[in-house]
Rosetta silent file (secondary structure, phi, psi, omega in degrees, C-alpha in Angstrom):
SEQUENCE: MINLYEQKLRSINTNQLRDRLNRKDKPHLLIDVREVEAFDKGHIPGAISLFDPEIMSLAKDMDKNMDIIVYATGTPTHTKMCDDAARRFMDMKFKNVWSFEEGLEGWINAGNRVDRSERRMT
SCORE:     score description
SCORE:     0.000 S_00000001
   1 L     0.000  137.213  179.814  128.285  121.796  234.835 S_00000001
   2 L   -84.700  132.557  176.712  129.235  118.950  232.508 S_00000001
   3 L   -83.469  112.047 -177.348  128.857  115.465  233.882 S_00000001
   4 L   -67.279  -17.767 -177.625  132.166  113.723  233.153 S_00000001
   5 L   -98.163    3.631 -179.342  130.496  110.362  233.579 S_00000001
   6 L   -61.967  131.099 -177.837  127.721  110.987  231.071 S_00000001
   7 L   -73.782  137.871  175.299  127.560  108.097  228.670 S_00000001
   8 L   -97.909  143.446  175.826  128.193  108.801  225.013 S_00000001
   9 L   -74.741  126.263 -179.664  126.206  107.072  222.331 S_00000001
  10 E  -103.077  154.073  178.074  128.535  104.840  220.363 S_00000001
  11 E  -110.620  157.573 -178.629  128.064  103.683  216.803 S_00000001
  12 L  -134.204  141.664  179.669  128.608  100.256  215.309 S_00000001
  13 L   -97.640  178.502 -174.688  129.122   99.343  211.643 S_00000001
  14 H   -60.254  -46.836 -179.419  127.750   96.410  209.648 S_00000001
  15 H   -63.610  -41.985  178.170  130.755   94.129  210.174 S_00000001
  16 H   -64.075  -39.907  179.223  130.852   94.873  213.899 S_00000001
  17 H   -64.798  -46.626  179.143  127.121   94.231  214.184 S_00000001
  18 H   -57.399  -45.551  178.409  127.364   90.918  212.341 S_00000001
  19 H   -62.241  -42.564 -178.349  130.229   89.856  214.629 S_00000001
  20 H   -64.474  -40.960 -178.870  128.322   90.992  217.730 S_00000001
  21 H   -68.262  -25.240  179.115  125.188   89.094  216.744 S_00000001
  22 H   -83.113  -13.475  179.108  127.222   85.910  216.281 S_00000001
  23 L   -76.711  140.279  179.154  128.721   86.120  219.780 S_00000001
  24 L  -112.350   -1.764 -172.686  127.048   84.009  222.430 S_00000001
  25 L   -85.153  -10.008 -179.574  129.117   85.109  225.432 S_00000001
  26 L  -143.605  132.399 -179.656  127.237   88.321  226.219 S_00000001
  27 L   -68.096  151.862  177.830  123.510   89.074  226.010 S_00000001
  28 E  -146.434  162.491  175.834  122.261   91.736  223.639 S_00000001
  29 E  -133.766  119.274  179.790  119.051   93.344  222.527 S_00000001
  30 E  -102.510  118.952 -171.879  118.712   94.485  218.909 S_00000001
  31 E  -118.967  124.276  176.782  115.964   97.076  218.554 S_00000001
  32 E   -93.181  121.526 -176.374  114.385   98.261  215.314 S_00000001
  33 L   -97.276    6.114  177.636  112.965  101.769  215.764 S_00000001
  34 L   -73.732  169.374  178.273  111.045  101.903  212.465 S_00000001
  35 L   -60.151  154.271 -177.106  107.270  101.753  212.300 S_00000001
  36 H   -57.623  -40.815 -178.907  105.705   98.351  212.985 S_00000001
  37 H   -62.186  -41.027  177.987  104.572   97.933  209.379 S_00000001
  38 H   -66.534  -41.390  177.542  108.136   98.468  208.110 S_00000001
  39 H   -57.956  -46.021 -178.101  109.474   96.063  210.756 S_00000001
  40 H   -62.114  -34.200 -178.465  107.018   93.387  209.639 S_00000001
  41 H   -73.225  -24.240  177.969  108.123   93.725  206.001 S_00000001
  42 L   171.631  131.801  179.656  111.762   93.102  206.886 S_00000001
  43 E  -149.481  164.335  178.268  114.162   93.434  209.814 S_00000001
  44 L   -65.807  133.917 -179.457  117.571   92.217  210.945 S_00000001
  45 L   -53.373  132.485  179.026  117.281   88.651  212.293 S_00000001
  46 L    91.583   -7.714 -179.164  116.802   88.644  216.052 S_00000001
  47 L   -75.074  155.179  172.124  115.582   92.246  216.200 S_00000001
  48 E  -122.151  154.605 -179.465  112.525   93.324  218.120 S_00000001
  49 E   -82.304  134.131  176.189  110.346   96.323  217.361 S_00000001
  50 L   -58.941  -25.894 -176.842  110.660   99.325  219.662 S_00000001
  51 L   -86.006    5.264  171.404  106.896   99.600  219.364 S_00000001
  52 L   -66.887  120.947 -173.590  106.350   96.221  221.040 S_00000001
  53 L   -61.183  -16.881 -176.856  104.429   97.356  224.127 S_00000001
  54 L   -87.383  -15.849 -171.492  106.376   95.029  226.413 S_00000001
  55 H   -57.798  -53.706 -175.097  109.883   96.302  225.661 S_00000001
  56 H   -65.032  -36.480  178.343  110.104   99.223  228.036 S_00000001
  57 H   -70.121  -37.311  176.625  108.536   97.334  230.915 S_00000001
  58 H   -67.978  -36.923 -176.733  110.873   94.382  230.334 S_00000001
  59 H   -60.698  -31.517 -179.240  113.890   96.683  230.010 S_00000001
  60 L   -58.845  -30.578 -176.975  113.444   97.893  233.575 S_00000001
  61 L  -103.103    3.280 -178.249  114.372   94.429  234.849 S_00000001
  62 L   -81.130  160.032  175.999  117.105   93.562  232.323 S_00000001
  63 L   -61.389  120.170 -176.615  120.833   93.373  233.014 S_00000001
  64 L   -72.025   -7.212  176.801  122.107   96.943  232.614 S_00000001
  65 L   -93.696   -6.658  179.821  125.429   95.597  231.261 S_00000001
  66 L   -68.990  154.452  177.974  123.853   93.900  228.254 S_00000001
  67 E   -78.226  130.951  173.772  124.454   95.437  224.828 S_00000001
  68 E  -112.839  121.441 -179.195  121.558   97.481  223.451 S_00000001
  69 E  -122.387  122.932 -179.339  121.826   98.102  219.699 S_00000001
  70 E  -113.111  147.538  177.948  119.283  100.328  217.960 S_00000001
  71 E  -153.084  163.107  173.646  118.760  100.826  214.243 S_00000001
  72 L  -138.780 -131.454 -178.237  116.347  102.182  211.630 S_00000001
  73 L   -88.822  -29.322 -174.762  116.822  102.636  207.871 S_00000001
  74 L   110.574   -4.332  177.442  120.049  104.623  207.896 S_00000001
  75 L   -79.742  158.678 -179.478  118.546  107.914  206.659 S_00000001
  76 H   -55.317  -41.188  178.793  119.200  111.137  208.640 S_00000001
  77 H   -61.893  -44.122 -179.288  115.602  111.266  209.909 S_00000001
  78 H   -73.259  -28.378  176.082  115.795  107.693  211.099 S_00000001
  79 H   -62.272  -39.214  176.707  119.262  108.230  212.590 S_00000001
  80 H   -64.134  -39.631  176.541  117.682  110.831  214.876 S_00000001
  81 H   -60.606  -41.289  177.493  115.007  108.278  215.822 S_00000001
  82 H   -60.581  -48.520 -178.663  117.796  105.826  216.673 S_00000001
  83 H   -60.293  -42.199  178.930  119.580  108.383  218.800 S_00000001
  84 H   -62.567  -44.501  179.093  116.370  109.241  220.654 S_00000001
  85 H   -64.923  -42.685 -179.917  115.631  105.569  221.329 S_00000001
  86 H   -60.748  -41.579 -179.892  119.210  104.911  222.407 S_00000001
  87 H   -64.786  -31.315  176.364  119.065  107.793  224.865 S_00000001
  88 H   -61.749  -40.196  178.863  115.909  106.308  226.397 S_00000001
  89 H   -72.580  -36.623  176.236  117.895  103.171  227.199 S_00000001
  90 H   -64.200  -37.936  177.218  120.843  105.185  228.488 S_00000001
  91 H   -63.588  -25.966  177.015  118.413  107.063  230.742 S_00000001
  92 L   -86.828   10.977  174.043  117.378  103.650  232.117 S_00000001
  93 L    77.494   20.249  171.563  121.064  103.153  233.078 S_00000001
  94 L   -71.641  135.447 -172.688  122.076  100.698  230.355 S_00000001
  95 L   -92.797  -21.094 -174.372  125.859  100.983  230.055 S_00000001
  96 E  -124.528   80.621 -176.963  126.479   99.582  226.551 S_00000001
  97 E  -111.303  130.697 -175.617  124.203  101.322  224.074 S_00000001
  98 E  -126.812  149.317  173.386  125.058  101.386  220.378 S_00000001
  99 E  -114.330  125.386  175.518  123.534  102.956  217.278 S_00000001
 100 E   -92.677   91.096 -170.737  123.779  101.036  214.004 S_00000001
 101 L   -71.892  -23.187  178.312  123.818  104.096  211.770 S_00000001
 102 L   -70.816  -21.902  174.998  124.020  102.205  208.462 S_00000001
 103 H    62.440 -170.237 -177.474  120.595  100.831  209.315 S_00000001
 104 H   -59.215  -38.843  179.062  118.609   98.188  207.541 S_00000001
 105 H   -60.212  -43.627  177.874  119.674   99.505  204.127 S_00000001
 106 H   -64.097  -39.301  178.348  123.340   99.086  205.020 S_00000001
 107 H   -60.682  -48.624 -178.951  122.641   95.610  206.382 S_00000001
 108 H   -67.501  -43.731 -179.536  120.898   94.543  203.172 S_00000001
 109 H   -62.133  -23.188  177.781  123.472   96.226  200.906 S_00000001
 110 L   -85.496    3.643  176.463  126.196   94.202  202.623 S_00000001
 111 L    86.772   15.255 -179.999  124.412   91.014  201.522 S_00000001
 112 L   -87.221  153.916 -178.332  122.896   90.042  204.874 S_00000001
 113 L   -83.400  161.219  174.587  119.506   88.404  205.170 S_00000001
 114 L  -124.880  155.213  174.536  116.390   89.896  206.721 S_00000001
 115 E  -105.110  158.308  176.906  113.489   88.275  208.522 S_00000001
 116 L  -122.746  151.733  178.461  109.839   89.096  208.040 S_00000001
 117 L  -108.500  145.092  174.402  107.022   89.050  210.597 S_00000001
 118 L  -117.374  114.428  176.833  103.578   87.711  210.042 S_00000001
 119 L  -101.994  137.118 -179.546  100.904   89.310  212.168 S_00000001
 120 L  -110.821  143.584  175.628   97.507   87.727  212.244 S_00000001
 121 L   -73.129  136.204  178.836   94.231   89.408  212.900 S_00000001
 122 L  -113.983    0.000    0.000   92.578   88.106  216.063 S_00000001
């Protein structure tokens, strides 16, 4: 039997993402699903790495109405990674989950800036 209430994964384009990130009226979480090394070399400002060990534990207590936006590079392989990550958040009952299918490449090609992370050895 098909669940009529099953949430569908929605996609967002570069202009919509830029507009969404500039809004302050609703919380959001921008998640980069690429490997940590790729994330460190460059990511969309404000993004967090899916591989941050705290994300999933923090997500359990977050507002389920907040926007969750996932992205990778924009290649077909990475689009599947995005979809898989997005479904994990939908399974945790988040209601507004988006996939940025153009990915980091689309973001950069549209002339947007990226941030870099510096990890230090401890």
